[in-house]
mmCIF file of N, CA, C and O in Angstrom:
data_model
loop_
_atom_site.group_PDB
_atom_site.id
_atom_site.type_symbol
_atom_site.label_atom_id
_atom_site.label_comp_id
_atom_site.label_asym_id
_atom_site.label_seq_id
_atom_site.Cartn_x
_atom_site.Cartn_y
_atom_site.Cartn_z
ATOM 1 N N MET A 1 0.830 -1.183 0.000
ATOM 2 C CA MET A 1 0.000 0.000 0.000
ATOM 3 C C MET A 1 0.871 1.242 0.000
ATOM 4 O O MET A 1 1.764 1.378 0.836
ATOM 5 N N GLU A 2 0.592 2.126 -0.891
ATOM 6 C CA GLU A 2 1.340 3.377 -0.966
ATOM 7 C C GLU A 2 1.113 4.245 0.266
ATOM 8 O O GLU A 2 1.992 5.003 0.662
ATOM 9 N N LEU A 3 -0.058 4.131 0.872
ATOM 10 C CA LEU A 3 -0.363 4.947 2.045
ATOM 11 C C LEU A 3 0.616 4.697 3.176
ATOM 12 O O LEU A 3 0.968 5.606 3.933
ATOM 13 N N LEU A 4 1.062 3.480 3.315
ATOM 14 C CA LEU A 4 1.931 3.112 4.425
ATOM 15 C C LEU A 4 3.326 3.713 4.305
ATOM 16 O O LEU A 4 4.052 3.799 5.289
ATOM 17 N N GLU A 5 3.692 4.149 3.094
ATOM 18 C CA GLU A 5 4.994 4.781 2.901
ATOM 19 C C GLU A 5 5.007 6.199 3.451
ATOM 20 O O GLU A 5 6.069 6.740 3.738
ATOM 21 N N GLN A 6 3.832 6.799 3.593
ATOM 22 C CA GLN A 6 3.737 8.147 4.144
ATOM 23 C C GLN A 6 3.878 8.092 5.659
ATOM 24 O O GLN A 6 3.410 7.160 6.298
ATOM 25 N N GLU A 7 4.510 9.107 6.200
ATOM 26 C CA GLU A 7 4.642 9.170 7.652
ATOM 27 C C GLU A 7 3.495 9.970 8.233
ATOM 28 O O GLU A 7 2.994 10.904 7.623
ATOM 29 N N ASN A 8 3.080 9.562 9.412
ATOM 30 C CA ASN A 8 2.019 10.258 10.124
ATOM 31 C C ASN A 8 2.309 10.144 11.620
ATOM 32 O O ASN A 8 1.652 9.403 12.336
ATOM 33 N N PRO A 9 3.334 10.881 12.085
ATOM 34 C CA PRO A 9 3.761 10.721 13.479
ATOM 35 C C PRO A 9 2.673 11.033 14.496
ATOM 36 O O PRO A 9 2.669 10.476 15.585
ATOM 37 N N GLU A 10 1.734 11.891 14.120
ATOM 38 C CA GLU A 10 0.648 12.244 15.043
ATOM 39 C C GLU A 10 -0.124 11.002 15.474
ATOM 40 O O GLU A 10 -0.491 10.850 16.639
ATOM 41 N N TYR A 11 -0.387 10.110 14.535
ATOM 42 C CA TYR A 11 -1.191 8.927 14.835
ATOM 43 C C TYR A 11 -0.362 7.665 15.042
ATOM 44 O O TYR A 11 -0.806 6.739 15.714
ATOM 45 N N GLU A 12 0.820 7.599 14.461
ATOM 46 C CA GLU A 12 1.622 6.378 14.552
ATOM 47 C C GLU A 12 1.889 5.986 16.006
ATOM 48 O O GLU A 12 1.745 4.820 16.368
ATOM 49 N N ASN A 13 2.269 6.942 16.827
ATOM 50 C CA ASN A 13 2.549 6.636 18.236
ATOM 51 C C ASN A 13 1.288 6.228 18.992
ATOM 52 O O ASN A 13 1.328 5.323 19.821
ATOM 53 N N LEU A 14 0.175 6.899 18.700
ATOM 54 C CA LEU A 14 -1.092 6.524 19.343
ATOM 55 C C LEU A 14 -1.478 5.094 18.985
ATOM 56 O O LEU A 14 -1.878 4.312 19.847
ATOM 57 N N ILE A 15 -1.362 4.769 17.722
ATOM 58 C CA ILE A 15 -1.714 3.423 17.261
ATOM 59 C C ILE A 15 -0.813 2.390 17.930
ATOM 60 O O ILE A 15 -1.288 1.368 18.423
ATOM 61 N N LEU A 16 0.484 2.668 17.961
ATOM 62 C CA LEU A 16 1.427 1.728 18.598
ATOM 63 C C LEU A 16 1.130 1.544 20.081
ATOM 64 O O LEU A 16 1.266 0.443 20.613
ATOM 65 N N ASN A 17 0.697 2.610 20.743
ATOM 66 C CA ASN A 17 0.347 2.501 22.165
ATOM 67 C C ASN A 17 -0.925 1.694 22.391
ATOM 68 O O ASN A 17 -1.071 1.025 23.416
ATOM 69 N N ASP A 18 -1.852 1.767 21.447
ATOM 70 C CA ASP A 18 -3.153 1.116 21.605
ATOM 71 C C ASP A 18 -3.204 -0.310 21.089
ATOM 72 O O ASP A 18 -4.051 -1.093 21.508
ATOM 73 N N ILE A 19 -2.338 -0.650 20.161
ATOM 74 C CA ILE A 19 -2.476 -1.901 19.403
ATOM 75 C C ILE A 19 -2.500 -3.135 20.304
ATOM 76 O O ILE A 19 -3.260 -4.062 20.062
ATOM 77 N N HIS A 20 -1.705 -3.137 21.345
ATOM 78 C CA HIS A 20 -1.649 -4.325 22.221
ATOM 79 C C HIS A 20 -2.893 -4.450 23.103
ATOM 80 O O HIS A 20 -3.119 -5.481 23.714
ATOM 81 N N ARG A 21 -3.717 -3.413 23.158
ATOM 82 C CA ARG A 21 -4.946 -3.442 23.953
ATOM 83 C C ARG A 21 -6.133 -4.010 23.168
ATOM 84 O O ARG A 21 -7.203 -4.208 23.727
ATOM 85 N N THR A 22 -5.938 -4.204 21.886
ATOM 86 C CA THR A 22 -7.020 -4.678 21.027
ATOM 87 C C THR A 22 -7.045 -6.201 21.028
ATOM 88 O O THR A 22 -6.163 -6.837 20.480
ATOM 89 N N PHE A 23 -8.059 -6.760 21.670
ATOM 90 C CA PHE A 23 -8.221 -8.214 21.783
ATOM 91 C C PHE A 23 -6.903 -8.910 22.158
ATOM 92 O O PHE A 23 -6.420 -9.774 21.426
ATOM 93 N N PRO A 24 -6.320 -8.558 23.294
ATOM 94 C CA PRO A 24 -4.996 -9.083 23.654
ATOM 95 C C PRO A 24 -4.944 -10.592 23.872
ATOM 96 O O PRO A 24 -3.867 -11.180 23.815
ATOM 97 N N LYS A 25 -6.072 -11.235 24.091
ATOM 98 C CA LYS A 25 -6.088 -12.692 24.308
ATOM 99 C C LYS A 25 -6.410 -13.472 23.029
ATOM 100 O O LYS A 25 -6.337 -14.692 23.008
ATOM 101 N N HIS A 26 -6.799 -12.765 21.967
ATOM 102 C CA HIS A 26 -7.125 -13.426 20.708
ATOM 103 C C HIS A 26 -5.845 -13.941 20.055
ATOM 104 O O HIS A 26 -4.853 -13.218 19.982
ATOM 105 N N PRO A 27 -5.835 -15.183 19.581
ATOM 106 C CA PRO A 27 -4.617 -15.763 18.996
ATOM 107 C C PRO A 27 -3.996 -14.928 17.869
ATOM 108 O O PRO A 27 -2.775 -14.909 17.720
ATOM 109 N N LEU A 28 -4.814 -14.223 17.113
ATOM 110 C CA LEU A 28 -4.296 -13.426 16.003
ATOM 111 C C LEU A 28 -3.514 -12.204 16.491
ATOM 112 O O LEU A 28 -2.591 -11.745 15.831
ATOM 113 N N PHE A 29 -3.852 -11.702 17.668
ATOM 114 C CA PHE A 29 -3.265 -10.444 18.154
ATOM 115 C C PHE A 29 -2.432 -10.609 19.430
ATOM 116 O O PHE A 29 -1.985 -9.626 19.998
ATOM 117 N N ILE A 30 -2.211 -11.818 19.864
ATOM 118 C CA ILE A 30 -1.557 -12.060 21.150
ATOM 119 C C ILE A 30 -0.061 -11.732 21.131
ATOM 120 O O ILE A 30 0.502 -11.324 22.146
ATOM 121 N N ASN A 31 0.603 -11.878 19.990
ATOM 122 C CA ASN A 31 2.046 -11.663 19.905
ATOM 123 C C ASN A 31 2.378 -10.218 19.548
ATOM 124 O O ASN A 31 1.947 -9.716 18.519
ATOM 125 N N ASP A 32 3.172 -9.572 20.411
ATOM 126 C CA ASP A 32 3.623 -8.211 20.122
ATOM 127 C C ASP A 32 4.417 -8.202 18.824
ATOM 128 O O ASP A 32 5.376 -8.969 18.671
ATOM 129 N N GLY A 33 3.996 -7.373 17.900
ATOM 130 C CA GLY A 33 4.691 -7.288 16.621
ATOM 131 C C GLY A 33 4.426 -8.454 15.697
ATOM 132 O O GLY A 33 5.077 -8.587 14.656
ATOM 133 N N GLY A 34 3.451 -9.316 16.060
ATOM 134 C CA GLY A 34 3.116 -10.470 15.219
ATOM 135 C C GLY A 34 2.336 -10.051 13.984
ATOM 136 O O GLY A 34 2.052 -8.870 13.764
ATOM 137 N N LEU A 35 1.970 -11.032 13.191
ATOM 138 C CA LEU A 35 1.268 -10.751 11.937
ATOM 139 C C LEU A 35 -0.040 -10.001 12.155
ATOM 140 O O LEU A 35 -0.358 -9.066 11.410
ATOM 141 N N GLY A 36 -0.807 -10.398 13.154
ATOM 142 C CA GLY A 36 -2.087 -9.745 13.408
ATOM 143 C C GLY A 36 -1.923 -8.302 13.831
ATOM 144 O O GLY A 36 -2.604 -7.407 13.318
ATOM 145 N N GLN A 37 -1.007 -8.056 14.768
ATOM 146 C CA GLN A 37 -0.784 -6.688 15.228
ATOM 147 C C GLN A 37 -0.199 -5.811 14.123
ATOM 148 O O GLN A 37 -0.550 -4.642 13.997
ATOM 149 N N THR A 38 0.678 -6.387 13.308
ATOM 150 C CA THR A 38 1.257 -5.630 12.191
ATOM 151 C C THR A 38 0.189 -5.260 11.176
ATOM 152 O O THR A 38 0.122 -4.117 10.712
ATOM 153 N N ALA A 39 -0.668 -6.213 10.830
ATOM 154 C CA ALA A 39 -1.751 -5.943 9.885
ATOM 155 C C ALA A 39 -2.704 -4.892 10.447
ATOM 156 O O ALA A 39 -3.134 -3.980 9.736
ATOM 157 N N LEU A 40 -3.022 -4.998 11.723
ATOM 158 C CA LEU A 40 -3.912 -4.031 12.367
ATOM 159 C C LEU A 40 -3.288 -2.637 12.352
ATOM 160 O O LEU A 40 -3.951 -1.649 12.028
ATOM 161 N N TYR A 41 -2.009 -2.543 12.667
ATOM 162 C CA TYR A 41 -1.294 -1.266 12.610
ATOM 163 C C TYR A 41 -1.377 -0.673 11.200
ATOM 164 O O TYR A 41 -1.649 0.515 11.032
ATOM 165 N N ASN A 42 -1.115 -1.499 10.193
ATOM 166 C CA ASN A 42 -1.138 -1.022 8.810
ATOM 167 C C ASN A 42 -2.514 -0.483 8.423
ATOM 168 O O ASN A 42 -2.624 0.545 7.756
ATOM 169 N N ILE A 43 -3.558 -1.176 8.821
ATOM 170 C CA ILE A 43 -4.922 -0.738 8.509
ATOM 171 C C ILE A 43 -5.205 0.608 9.163
ATOM 172 O O ILE A 43 -5.697 1.540 8.520
ATOM 173 N N LEU A 44 -4.891 0.716 10.440
ATOM 174 C CA LEU A 44 -5.202 1.940 11.191
ATOM 175 C C LEU A 44 -4.369 3.126 10.714
ATOM 176 O O LEU A 44 -4.878 4.235 10.577
ATOM 177 N N LYS A 45 -3.102 2.902 10.447
ATOM 178 C CA LYS A 45 -2.254 3.970 9.931
ATOM 179 C C LYS A 45 -2.722 4.393 8.546
ATOM 180 O O LYS A 45 -2.855 5.583 8.259
ATOM 181 N N GLY A 46 -2.990 3.422 7.684
ATOM 182 C CA GLY A 46 -3.462 3.731 6.336
ATOM 183 C C GLY A 46 -4.768 4.511 6.349
ATOM 184 O O GLY A 46 -4.937 5.475 5.601
ATOM 185 N N TYR A 47 -5.671 4.113 7.231
ATOM 186 C CA TYR A 47 -6.955 4.826 7.313
ATOM 187 C C TYR A 47 -6.758 6.251 7.813
ATOM 188 O O TYR A 47 -7.374 7.183 7.297
ATOM 189 N N ALA A 48 -5.908 6.447 8.808
ATOM 190 C CA ALA A 48 -5.650 7.785 9.348
ATOM 191 C C ALA A 48 -5.075 8.702 8.275
ATOM 192 O O ALA A 48 -5.392 9.892 8.227
ATOM 193 N N ILE A 49 -4.251 8.152 7.401
ATOM 194 C CA ILE A 49 -3.669 8.944 6.315
ATOM 195 C C ILE A 49 -4.700 9.196 5.225
ATOM 196 O O ILE A 49 -4.817 10.309 4.718
ATOM 197 N N LYS A 50 -5.463 8.174 4.877
ATOM 198 C CA LYS A 50 -6.455 8.302 3.793
ATOM 199 C C LYS A 50 -7.575 9.252 4.177
ATOM 200 O O LYS A 50 -8.026 10.047 3.358
ATOM 201 N N ASN A 51 -8.055 9.161 5.403
ATOM 202 C CA ASN A 51 -9.181 9.988 5.833
ATOM 203 C C ASN A 51 -8.692 10.952 6.918
ATOM 204 O O ASN A 51 -8.871 10.726 8.104
ATOM 205 N N LYS A 52 -8.073 12.025 6.468
ATOM 206 C CA LYS A 52 -7.479 12.987 7.401
ATOM 207 C C LYS A 52 -8.521 13.696 8.258
ATOM 208 O O LYS A 52 -8.215 14.155 9.355
ATOM 209 N N ASP A 53 -9.760 13.780 7.792
ATOM 210 C CA ASP A 53 -10.818 14.414 8.579
ATOM 211 C C ASP A 53 -11.149 13.606 9.834
ATOM 212 O O ASP A 53 -11.555 14.159 10.844
ATOM 213 N N VAL A 54 -10.993 12.323 9.750
ATOM 214 C CA VAL A 54 -11.285 11.445 10.880
ATOM 215 C C VAL A 54 -10.004 11.093 11.616
ATOM 216 O O VAL A 54 -9.939 11.148 12.840
ATOM 217 N N GLY A 55 -8.991 10.699 10.887
ATOM 218 C CA GLY A 55 -7.727 10.312 11.514
ATOM 219 C C GLY A 55 -7.826 8.957 12.177
ATOM 220 O O GLY A 55 -8.277 7.993 11.567
ATOM 221 N N TYR A 56 -7.430 8.884 13.440
ATOM 222 C CA TYR A 56 -7.431 7.624 14.169
ATOM 223 C C TYR A 56 -8.145 7.799 15.506
ATOM 224 O O TYR A 56 -8.001 8.805 16.178
ATOM 225 N N CYS A 57 -8.894 6.780 15.876
ATOM 226 C CA CYS A 57 -9.552 6.715 17.176
ATOM 227 C C CYS A 57 -9.422 5.272 17.659
ATOM 228 O O CYS A 57 -9.540 4.331 16.873
ATOM 229 N N GLN A 58 -9.202 5.093 18.949
ATOM 230 C CA GLN A 58 -8.942 3.767 19.498
ATOM 231 C C GLN A 58 -10.038 2.755 19.139
ATOM 232 O O GLN A 58 -9.754 1.593 18.890
ATOM 233 N N GLY A 59 -11.276 3.172 19.077
ATOM 234 C CA GLY A 59 -12.373 2.266 18.772
ATOM 235 C C GLY A 59 -12.287 1.634 17.391
ATOM 236 O O GLY A 59 -12.862 0.572 17.149
ATOM 237 N N MET A 60 -11.565 2.261 16.484
ATOM 238 C CA MET A 60 -11.399 1.700 15.132
ATOM 239 C C MET A 60 -10.625 0.387 15.164
ATOM 240 O O MET A 60 -10.809 -0.455 14.296
ATOM 241 N N GLY A 61 -9.760 0.249 16.142
ATOM 242 C CA GLY A 61 -8.949 -0.952 16.235
ATOM 243 C C GLY A 61 -9.789 -2.197 16.437
ATOM 244 O O GLY A 61 -9.505 -3.250 15.861
ATOM 245 N N PHE A 62 -10.831 -2.083 17.235
ATOM 246 C CA PHE A 62 -11.679 -3.249 17.499
ATOM 247 C C PHE A 62 -12.459 -3.663 16.255
ATOM 248 O O PHE A 62 -12.557 -4.858 15.949
ATOM 249 N N LEU A 63 -12.993 -2.680 15.533
ATOM 250 C CA LEU A 63 -13.688 -3.001 14.278
ATOM 251 C C LEU A 63 -12.729 -3.655 13.290
ATOM 252 O O LEU A 63 -13.033 -4.698 12.702
ATOM 253 N N SER A 64 -11.582 -3.031 13.117
ATOM 254 C CA SER A 64 -10.607 -3.544 12.156
ATOM 255 C C SER A 64 -10.119 -4.939 12.544
ATOM 256 O O SER A 64 -9.890 -5.785 11.676
ATOM 257 N N ALA A 65 -9.958 -5.186 13.830
ATOM 258 C CA ALA A 65 -9.512 -6.504 14.289
ATOM 259 C C ALA A 65 -10.554 -7.578 13.966
ATOM 260 O O ALA A 65 -10.204 -8.694 13.573
ATOM 261 N N ILE A 66 -11.807 -7.234 14.116
ATOM 262 C CA ILE A 66 -12.864 -8.185 13.762
ATOM 263 C C ILE A 66 -12.811 -8.481 12.269
ATOM 264 O O ILE A 66 -12.902 -9.634 11.848
ATOM 265 N N PHE A 67 -12.640 -7.438 11.463
ATOM 266 C CA PHE A 67 -12.548 -7.647 10.007
ATOM 267 C C PHE A 67 -11.355 -8.539 9.677
ATOM 268 O O PHE A 67 -11.457 -9.435 8.838
ATOM 269 N N LEU A 68 -10.212 -8.304 10.352
ATOM 270 C CA LEU A 68 -9.014 -9.109 10.097
ATOM 271 C C LEU A 68 -9.213 -10.577 10.464
ATOM 272 O O LEU A 68 -8.522 -11.440 9.942
ATOM 273 N N SER A 69 -10.141 -10.843 11.343
ATOM 274 C CA SER A 69 -10.420 -12.227 11.720
ATOM 275 C C SER A 69 -11.096 -12.992 10.590
ATOM 276 O O SER A 69 -11.111 -14.218 10.593
ATOM 277 N N TYR A 70 -11.645 -12.253 9.627
ATOM 278 C CA TYR A 70 -12.412 -12.886 8.551
ATOM 279 C C TYR A 70 -11.875 -12.619 7.154
ATOM 280 O O TYR A 70 -12.278 -13.276 6.203
ATOM 281 N N MET A 71 -11.009 -11.612 7.010
ATOM 282 C CA MET A 71 -10.515 -11.264 5.675
ATOM 283 C C MET A 71 -9.078 -10.764 5.770
ATOM 284 O O MET A 71 -8.583 -10.509 6.859
ATOM 285 N N ASN A 72 -8.446 -10.591 4.630
ATOM 286 C CA ASN A 72 -7.047 -10.165 4.628
ATOM 287 C C ASN A 72 -6.916 -8.674 4.939
ATOM 288 O O ASN A 72 -7.904 -7.956 5.057
ATOM 289 N N GLU A 73 -5.685 -8.234 5.066
ATOM 290 C CA GLU A 73 -5.386 -6.858 5.486
ATOM 291 C C GLU A 73 -5.986 -5.808 4.547
ATOM 292 O O GLU A 73 -6.628 -4.855 4.991
ATOM 293 N N GLU A 74 -5.764 -5.966 3.266
ATOM 294 C CA GLU A 74 -6.270 -4.966 2.318
ATOM 295 C C GLU A 74 -7.790 -4.931 2.298
ATOM 296 O O GLU A 74 -8.393 -3.853 2.299
ATOM 297 N N SER A 75 -8.429 -6.079 2.296
ATOM 298 C CA SER A 75 -9.895 -6.126 2.317
ATOM 299 C C SER A 75 -10.434 -5.498 3.598
ATOM 300 O O SER A 75 -11.437 -4.786 3.577
ATOM 301 N N SER A 76 -9.757 -5.750 4.709
ATOM 302 C CA SER A 76 -10.171 -5.166 5.991
ATOM 303 C C SER A 76 -10.068 -3.643 5.959
ATOM 304 O O SER A 76 -10.947 -2.936 6.461
ATOM 305 N N PHE A 77 -8.994 -3.132 5.359
ATOM 306 C CA PHE A 77 -8.827 -1.677 5.231
ATOM 307 C C PHE A 77 -9.978 -1.072 4.441
ATOM 308 O O PHE A 77 -10.607 -0.111 4.866
ATOM 309 N N TRP A 78 -10.257 -1.636 3.277
ATOM 310 C CA TRP A 78 -11.309 -1.083 2.421
ATOM 311 C C TRP A 78 -12.686 -1.273 3.041
ATOM 312 O O TRP A 78 -13.570 -0.437 2.880
ATOM 313 N N PHE A 79 -12.872 -2.354 3.771
ATOM 314 C CA PHE A 79 -14.146 -2.578 4.455
ATOM 315 C C PHE A 79 -14.370 -1.487 5.499
ATOM 316 O O PHE A 79 -15.463 -0.919 5.597
ATOM 317 N N LEU A 80 -13.331 -1.180 6.286
ATOM 318 C CA LEU A 80 -13.425 -0.094 7.266
ATOM 319 C C LEU A 80 -13.716 1.226 6.565
ATOM 320 O O LEU A 80 -14.623 1.974 6.969
ATOM 321 N N HIS A 81 -12.979 1.511 5.518
ATOM 322 C CA HIS A 81 -13.157 2.761 4.776
ATOM 323 C C HIS A 81 -14.597 2.920 4.277
ATOM 324 O O HIS A 81 -15.233 3.950 4.495
ATOM 325 N N HIS A 82 -15.104 1.892 3.615
ATOM 326 C CA HIS A 82 -16.455 1.975 3.042
ATOM 327 C C HIS A 82 -17.544 1.928 4.109
ATOM 328 O O HIS A 82 -18.585 2.565 3.955
ATOM 329 N N LEU A 83 -17.326 1.202 5.179
ATOM 330 C CA LEU A 83 -18.298 1.145 6.268
ATOM 331 C C LEU A 83 -18.482 2.531 6.905
ATOM 332 O O LEU A 83 -19.607 2.993 7.089
ATOM 333 N N VAL A 84 -17.379 3.169 7.212
ATOM 334 C CA VAL A 84 -17.444 4.501 7.825
ATOM 335 C C VAL A 84 -18.090 5.492 6.861
ATOM 336 O O VAL A 84 -18.933 6.303 7.257
ATOM 337 N N LYS A 85 -17.722 5.403 5.597
ATOM 338 C CA LYS A 85 -18.252 6.342 4.596
ATOM 339 C C LYS A 85 -19.738 6.090 4.318
ATOM 340 O O LYS A 85 -20.554 7.011 4.379
ATOM 341 N N LYS A 86 -20.106 4.854 4.038
ATOM 342 C CA LYS A 86 -21.486 4.534 3.658
ATOM 343 C C LYS A 86 -22.481 4.812 4.782
ATOM 344 O O LYS A 86 -23.578 5.303 4.553
ATOM 345 N N HIS A 87 -22.093 4.499 5.998
ATOM 346 C CA HIS A 87 -23.012 4.646 7.126
ATOM 347 C C HIS A 87 -22.765 5.928 7.930
ATOM 348 O O HIS A 87 -23.273 6.074 9.034
ATOM 349 N N GLN A 88 -21.969 6.809 7.343
ATOM 350 C CA GLN A 88 -21.694 8.128 7.917
ATOM 351 C C GLN A 88 -21.281 8.031 9.390
ATOM 352 O O GLN A 88 -21.834 8.694 10.260
ATOM 353 N N LEU A 89 -20.281 7.210 9.633
ATOM 354 C CA LEU A 89 -19.793 6.996 10.997
ATOM 355 C C LEU A 89 -18.638 7.925 11.373
ATOM 356 O O LEU A 89 -18.102 7.821 12.472
ATOM 357 N N GLN A 90 -18.280 8.846 10.478
ATOM 358 C CA GLN A 90 -17.151 9.734 10.748
ATOM 359 C C GLN A 90 -17.296 10.431 12.094
ATOM 360 O O GLN A 90 -16.332 10.557 12.842
ATOM 361 N N GLY A 91 -18.487 10.916 12.411
ATOM 362 C CA GLY A 91 -18.721 11.649 13.643
ATOM 363 C C GLY A 91 -18.522 10.819 14.898
ATOM 364 O O GLY A 91 -18.341 11.358 15.983
ATOM 365 N N PHE A 92 -18.540 9.496 14.760
ATOM 366 C CA PHE A 92 -18.284 8.628 15.907
ATOM 367 C C PHE A 92 -16.790 8.530 16.209
ATOM 368 O O PHE A 92 -16.405 8.194 17.314
ATOM 369 N N TYR A 93 -15.967 8.780 15.199
ATOM 370 C CA TYR A 93 -14.530 8.588 15.343
ATOM 371 C C TYR A 93 -13.709 9.869 15.295
ATOM 372 O O TYR A 93 -12.518 9.834 15.572
ATOM 373 N N GLN A 94 -14.308 10.994 14.945
ATOM 374 C CA GLN A 94 -13.570 12.254 14.952
ATOM 375 C C GLN A 94 -13.284 12.665 16.389
ATOM 376 O O GLN A 94 -13.944 12.215 17.325
ATOM 377 N N HIS A 95 -12.327 13.561 16.560
ATOM 378 C CA HIS A 95 -11.937 13.994 17.911
ATOM 379 C C HIS A 95 -13.118 14.574 18.689
ATOM 380 O O HIS A 95 -13.235 14.364 19.887
ATOM 381 N N SER A 96 -14.012 15.269 18.001
ATOM 382 C CA SER A 96 -15.166 15.869 18.690
ATOM 383 C C SER A 96 -16.223 14.826 19.048
ATOM 384 O O SER A 96 -17.033 15.042 19.943
ATOM 385 N N MET A 97 -16.230 13.701 18.338
ATOM 386 C CA MET A 97 -17.204 12.619 18.545
ATOM 387 C C MET A 97 -18.647 13.148 18.580
ATOM 388 O O MET A 97 -19.465 12.712 19.387
ATOM 389 N N THR A 98 -18.946 14.057 17.671
ATOM 390 C CA THR A 98 -20.258 14.682 17.621
ATOM 391 C C THR A 98 -21.390 13.667 17.510
ATOM 392 O O THR A 98 -22.374 13.748 18.253
ATOM 393 N N ALA A 99 -21.257 12.744 16.591
ATOM 394 C CA ALA A 99 -22.313 11.754 16.367
ATOM 395 C C ALA A 99 -22.504 10.862 17.589
ATOM 396 O O ALA A 99 -23.624 10.472 17.917
ATOM 397 N N LEU A 100 -21.426 10.560 18.279
ATOM 398 C CA LEU A 100 -21.513 9.739 19.476
ATOM 399 C C LEU A 100 -22.284 10.480 20.580
ATOM 400 O O LEU A 100 -23.139 9.907 21.249
ATOM 401 N N ASN A 101 -22.006 11.754 20.725
ATOM 402 C CA ASN A 101 -22.725 12.566 21.708
ATOM 403 C C ASN A 101 -24.209 12.627 21.389
ATOM 404 O O ASN A 101 -25.066 12.528 22.282
ATOM 405 N N VAL A 102 -24.539 12.765 20.114
ATOM 406 C CA VAL A 102 -25.946 12.798 19.699
ATOM 407 C C VAL A 102 -26.598 11.448 19.969
ATOM 408 O O VAL A 102 -27.717 11.382 20.486
ATOM 409 N N ALA A 103 -25.898 10.367 19.671
ATOM 410 C CA ALA A 103 -26.455 9.031 19.888
ATOM 411 C C ALA A 103 -26.714 8.801 21.377
ATOM 412 O O ALA A 103 -27.750 8.224 21.747
ATOM 413 N N PHE A 104 -25.819 9.235 22.243
ATOM 414 C CA PHE A 104 -26.035 9.097 23.685
ATOM 415 C C PHE A 104 -27.211 9.939 24.136
ATOM 416 O O PHE A 104 -27.971 9.527 25.017
ATOM 417 N N TYR A 105 -27.365 11.121 23.559
ATOM 418 C CA TYR A 105 -28.472 11.985 23.917
ATOM 419 C C TYR A 105 -29.801 11.334 23.554
ATOM 420 O O TYR A 105 -30.751 11.366 24.318
ATOM 421 N N VAL A 106 -29.854 10.694 22.390
ATOM 422 C CA VAL A 106 -31.076 10.026 21.922
ATOM 423 C C VAL A 106 -31.439 8.877 22.845
ATOM 424 O O VAL A 106 -32.612 8.645 23.155
ATOM 425 N N LEU A 107 -30.414 8.154 23.322
ATOM 426 C CA LEU A 107 -30.676 7.027 24.223
ATOM 427 C C LEU A 107 -31.278 7.534 25.518
ATOM 428 O O LEU A 107 -32.059 7.007 26.169
#
């Protein structure tokens, strides 16, 4: 992926700090720096670069990890991208979390 060649220090450190917290007991993600964690890092970094309006939020890791359990890294990336776009979930993951606040208010 060309996106991964770009640097994004703002999110790279956050992602690295969070990655081990995402399903730490799941066999795919149990090994630090293993295939699962590396793929998850790549998805999250790529998404943060591709969608600069949203960037990265810790909750994205759990969605992406579930996708990785069923499909390869690239498919998981595009699935996350299209899911957020099609269902207008940007507001749930932006720093302001506007949509999340509205959803809590409705509840």
